[in-house]
Short mmCIF file of C-alpha atoms in Angstrom, two decimals:
data_model
loop_
_atom_site.label_atom_id
_atom_site.label_comp_id
_atom_site.label_asym_id
_atom_site.label_seq_id
_atom_site.Cartn_x
_atom_site.Cartn_y
_atom_site.Cartn_z
CA MET W 24 -30.65 -12.15 91.28
CA ASN W 25 -31.30 -15.27 89.15
CA ILE W 26 -29.60 -15.57 85.77
CA THR W 27 -30.14 -18.38 83.29
CA LEU W 28 -27.22 -18.92 80.92
CA LYS W 29 -26.85 -20.76 77.66
CA PRO W 30 -24.29 -23.54 78.10
CA TYR W 31 -20.78 -23.11 76.78
CA ASP W 32 -17.50 -24.89 77.35
CA LEU W 33 -14.73 -23.31 79.40
CA PRO W 34 -11.11 -24.20 78.65
CA SER W 35 -10.06 -27.48 80.25
CA PRO W 36 -8.27 -26.85 83.58
CA GLN W 37 -4.66 -27.81 83.97
CA ARG W 38 -4.20 -31.29 85.38
CA SER W 39 -2.65 -29.83 88.54
CA LEU W 40 -5.88 -27.94 89.21
CA ASP W 41 -8.25 -30.88 88.63
CA ASN W 42 -9.17 -31.09 92.29
CA ILE W 43 -10.80 -27.64 92.17
CA PRO W 44 -14.57 -28.14 91.64
CA LYS W 45 -15.39 -27.39 88.01
CA LYS W 46 -18.77 -25.85 88.89
CA PHE W 47 -17.04 -23.41 91.21
CA MET W 48 -14.57 -22.40 88.52
CA HIS W 49 -17.36 -22.11 85.95
CA ARG W 50 -19.44 -19.90 88.25
CA THR W 51 -16.44 -17.78 89.20
CA SER W 52 -15.38 -17.25 85.58
CA ILE W 53 -18.87 -16.20 84.50
CA LYS W 54 -19.19 -13.66 87.30
CA ILE W 55 -15.78 -12.21 86.53
CA PHE W 56 -16.73 -11.84 82.86
CA ILE W 57 -20.06 -10.19 83.78
CA ILE W 58 -18.63 -7.63 86.21
CA GLY W 59 -15.56 -7.18 84.03
CA ALA W 60 -17.80 -6.10 81.15
CA LEU W 61 -19.33 -3.44 83.42
CA VAL W 62 -15.87 -2.23 84.46
CA TRP W 63 -14.97 -1.75 80.80
CA ASP W 64 -18.23 0.15 80.19
CA TYR W 65 -17.35 2.63 82.94
CA THR W 66 -13.78 2.82 81.69
CA ASP W 67 -15.10 3.72 78.23
CA THR W 68 -16.91 6.66 79.84
CA VAL W 69 -13.61 7.84 81.34
CA LEU W 70 -11.88 7.60 77.95
CA GLU W 71 -14.69 9.51 76.22
CA LEU W 72 -14.65 12.32 78.78
CA ALA W 73 -10.87 12.58 78.67
CA ALA W 74 -10.96 12.78 74.87
CA GLN W 75 -13.60 15.51 74.94
CA MET W 76 -11.61 17.55 77.45
CA ARG W 77 -8.33 17.20 75.53
CA ILE W 78 -6.39 17.57 78.78
CA ASP W 79 -2.80 16.95 77.69
CA ARG W 80 -0.51 14.64 75.75
CA ASP W 81 0.16 12.42 78.79
CA THR W 82 -3.56 11.75 79.10
CA ARG W 83 -3.72 10.70 75.45
CA LYS W 84 -0.87 8.25 76.10
CA LEU W 85 -2.73 6.95 79.12
CA SER W 86 -5.89 6.39 77.09
CA HIS W 87 -3.87 4.62 74.40
CA ALA W 88 -2.37 2.29 77.03
CA ILE W 89 -5.80 1.43 78.40
CA ARG W 90 -7.17 0.75 74.91
CA GLU W 91 -4.26 -1.63 74.33
CA ILE W 92 -5.16 -3.50 77.54
CA ARG W 93 -8.79 -3.63 76.44
CA ARG W 94 -7.86 -5.07 73.04
CA ASP W 95 -5.75 -7.74 74.70
CA TYR W 96 -8.60 -8.54 77.11
CA ASP W 97 -11.12 -8.82 74.27
CA TYR W 98 -8.74 -11.12 72.40
CA MET W 99 -8.49 -13.33 75.48
CA CYS W 100 -12.27 -13.44 75.81
CA ARG W 101 -12.74 -14.39 72.16
CA LYS W 102 -10.42 -17.38 72.68
CA HIS W 103 -12.63 -18.68 75.48
CA ILE W 104 -16.14 -17.47 74.62
CA ASP W 105 -18.01 -17.33 71.32
CA VAL W 106 -19.65 -14.13 70.05
CA GLU W 107 -23.13 -15.14 71.20
CA HIS W 108 -22.01 -15.64 74.77
CA VAL W 109 -19.96 -12.44 74.77
CA GLU W 110 -23.15 -10.56 73.87
CA GLN W 111 -25.06 -12.40 76.58
CA ILE W 112 -22.45 -11.50 79.18
CA CYS W 113 -22.64 -7.82 78.14
CA ASP W 114 -26.42 -7.94 78.54
CA LEU W 115 -26.06 -9.49 81.98
CA SER W 116 -23.60 -6.80 83.04
CA LEU W 117 -26.19 -4.16 82.14
CA LEU W 118 -28.80 -6.12 84.09
CA PHE W 119 -26.49 -6.10 87.11
CA GLU W 120 -26.11 -2.34 86.71
CA ARG W 121 -29.88 -1.83 86.53
CA ILE W 122 -30.47 -3.96 89.61
CA ASN W 123 -27.90 -1.86 91.48
CA LYS W 124 -29.02 1.52 90.15
CA ASP W 125 -29.87 2.77 93.66
CA ASN W 126 -26.50 1.71 95.03
CA LEU W 127 -24.73 3.38 92.11
CA ALA W 128 -26.84 6.53 92.51
CA LYS W 129 -25.78 6.74 96.17
CA LEU W 130 -22.20 6.26 95.07
CA ASN W 131 -22.49 9.09 92.57
CA TYR W 132 -23.99 11.42 95.18
CA GLY W 133 -21.28 10.54 97.69
CA LEU W 134 -18.43 10.93 95.21
CA LEU W 135 -19.61 14.33 94.03
CA ASN W 136 -19.82 15.54 97.64
CA GLU W 137 -16.31 14.26 98.35
CA ILE W 138 -14.86 15.80 95.19
CA ARG W 139 -16.46 19.22 95.71
CA SER W 140 -15.62 19.32 99.42
CA ARG W 141 -11.93 18.85 98.60
CA ASP W 142 -11.81 21.54 95.93
CA ALA W 143 -14.87 23.73 95.44
CA ALA W 144 -13.16 25.62 92.59
CA LEU W 145 -12.88 22.61 90.28
CA ASP W 146 -14.28 22.93 86.79
CA GLU W 147 -17.52 20.96 86.32
CA ASP W 148 -16.11 19.03 83.37
CA TYR W 149 -13.18 17.92 85.50
CA ILE W 150 -15.56 16.97 88.30
CA MET W 151 -17.41 14.73 85.82
CA LEU W 152 -14.12 13.08 84.87
CA LEU W 153 -13.14 12.49 88.50
CA ASP W 154 -16.58 11.04 89.21
CA ALA W 155 -16.28 8.70 86.21
CA VAL W 156 -12.80 7.56 87.27
CA LEU W 157 -13.85 6.84 90.87
CA THR W 158 -17.03 5.07 89.73
CA ALA W 159 -15.07 2.78 87.42
CA LEU W 160 -12.59 2.09 90.21
CA THR W 161 -15.41 1.27 92.65
CA VAL W 162 -16.81 -1.44 90.39
CA LEU W 163 -13.26 -2.64 89.80
CA ASP W 164 -12.70 -2.74 93.58
CA ALA W 165 -15.73 -5.02 93.95
CA LEU W 166 -14.46 -7.28 91.16
CA ARG W 167 -11.00 -7.51 92.70
CA MET W 168 -12.40 -8.32 96.13
CA PHE W 169 -14.61 -11.02 94.64
CA ALA W 170 -11.64 -12.56 92.83
CA ALA W 171 -9.55 -12.40 96.02
CA GLU W 172 -12.23 -14.32 97.91
CA CYS W 173 -12.32 -16.92 95.13
CA ASP W 174 -8.52 -17.19 95.19
CA ILE W 175 -8.70 -18.08 98.88
CA LYS W 176 -11.25 -20.82 98.16
CA ILE W 177 -9.12 -22.13 95.29
CA ALA W 178 -6.05 -22.21 97.54
CA LYS W 179 -7.91 -24.47 99.97
CA CYS W 180 -8.40 -27.00 97.16
CA TYR W 181 -5.03 -26.49 95.53
CA PRO W 182 -2.53 -24.28 97.40
CA TYR W 183 -0.12 -24.15 94.45
CA ALA W 184 -2.40 -22.40 91.98
CA PRO W 185 -0.03 -20.46 89.67
CA HIS W 186 -1.98 -17.21 89.53
CA SER W 187 -5.14 -15.40 90.56
CA CYS W 188 -8.44 -16.12 88.84
CA LEU W 189 -8.63 -12.38 88.07
CA PRO W 190 -7.23 -11.54 84.63
CA ASP W 191 -4.12 -9.39 84.97
CA HIS W 192 -5.71 -6.77 82.69
CA PHE W 193 -7.76 -5.50 85.64
CA ARG W 194 -4.74 -5.10 87.90
CA ARG W 195 -3.07 -3.02 85.20
CA LEU W 196 -6.25 -0.99 84.76
CA ALA W 197 -6.37 -0.28 88.51
CA VAL W 198 -2.92 1.31 88.25
CA LEU W 199 -3.72 3.45 85.21
CA LEU W 200 -7.20 4.81 85.94
CA PRO W 201 -6.25 6.94 88.99
CA GLN W 202 -3.73 8.80 86.83
CA TYR W 203 -6.56 10.69 85.13
CA ALA W 204 -7.35 12.32 88.46
CA GLY W 205 -3.82 13.57 89.08
CA ASP W 206 -3.48 15.48 92.35
CA HIS W 207 -7.26 15.39 92.81
CA TYR W 208 -7.40 11.62 93.20
CA ILE W 209 -9.18 10.52 96.41
CA PRO W 210 -7.50 7.30 97.60
CA ASP W 211 -9.55 7.06 100.80
CA SER W 212 -13.04 7.67 99.39
CA GLU W 213 -15.65 6.53 101.91
CA ALA W 214 -18.39 6.38 99.24
CA ARG W 215 -16.20 4.16 97.10
CA ARG W 216 -15.30 1.86 100.00
CA ILE W 217 -18.90 1.40 101.14
CA THR W 218 -20.32 0.84 97.66
CA ALA W 219 -17.59 -1.64 96.70
CA ARG W 220 -18.57 -3.78 99.69
CA VAL W 221 -22.25 -3.54 98.75
CA LEU W 222 -21.50 -4.54 95.15
CA LEU W 223 -19.35 -7.43 96.36
CA ASN W 224 -22.33 -8.77 98.29
CA GLU W 225 -24.48 -8.39 95.18
CA ILE W 226 -21.93 -10.30 93.08
CA ASN W 227 -21.86 -13.10 95.63
CA SER W 228 -25.66 -13.26 95.65
CA ILE W 229 -25.92 -13.84 91.89
CA GLU W 230 -27.34 -17.26 91.16
CA LEU W 231 -26.42 -18.78 87.80
CA TYR W 232 -28.35 -21.40 85.85
CA ASP W 233 -27.80 -23.34 82.66
CA ASN W 234 -29.96 -25.96 80.93
CA ASN W 235 -29.08 -28.47 83.62
CA GLY W 236 -30.12 -26.26 86.51
CA LYS W 237 -28.19 -24.19 89.02
CA ILE W 238 -24.45 -23.91 88.46
#
C-alpha cells in the first residue's frame, strides 16, 4: 500500500528524544493518525446504534464520556495538524478500510457466528451493537499493537521515553467500549484476535511518501 502525503511539520521533539530518528517518528505518527481516524469511525457507529436503541441511562453516560474523549483527541490533533491534513488523513483511513474490506468482512462473519453461538436468543439490534463494538475494538487492538511495537523501537534509541507514542485517548476508549456489551462481551474472540494481527501486518506494510520521496 503506497501513500503519498503532502508535507507538514510535526511538533519538535523534546531534546531528550533527539536521538530517535525523526523519519521514524514522522512515519509512526502518521500511521497512528490514519488508523486512529478509522477507530473513531467505528466508534461513531457504536454511538449511533446505542442512541437508536435507547438502552439505558448508564449507556447514555458512557456515550457522553466517549464523546468527551473524542473532543479532546480532536483538539490535540488540531494543535499538531492543519485542517487540510486532517482531511487527508481521514481519506487515507477510508482507503485503508477499502483495501482491507475482505479482512473486515471475514471479521464480521466470524464475530456474528461467535455472538450467536453464545446466545441464540439475542435480539438482532443488540447483535448489531455487539458486532459494532467488537469491530471497533479489533481495529483498536491493531493500533495498540502497532504502537507497542514502535515503543519498543523507541526504547532502543532512548530507554527513558516518558510515555507511549499512542495517545492516551485510545487506552481510555479500550476500557469504555466493552461496557456497551455488558455480560455479552466476548473477551477471547478468535475472530478479533486473528483479524487484529492481520491488520497489524497491513499497518506495518504501509509505505509513506512526501515530496522528497519515501518517509
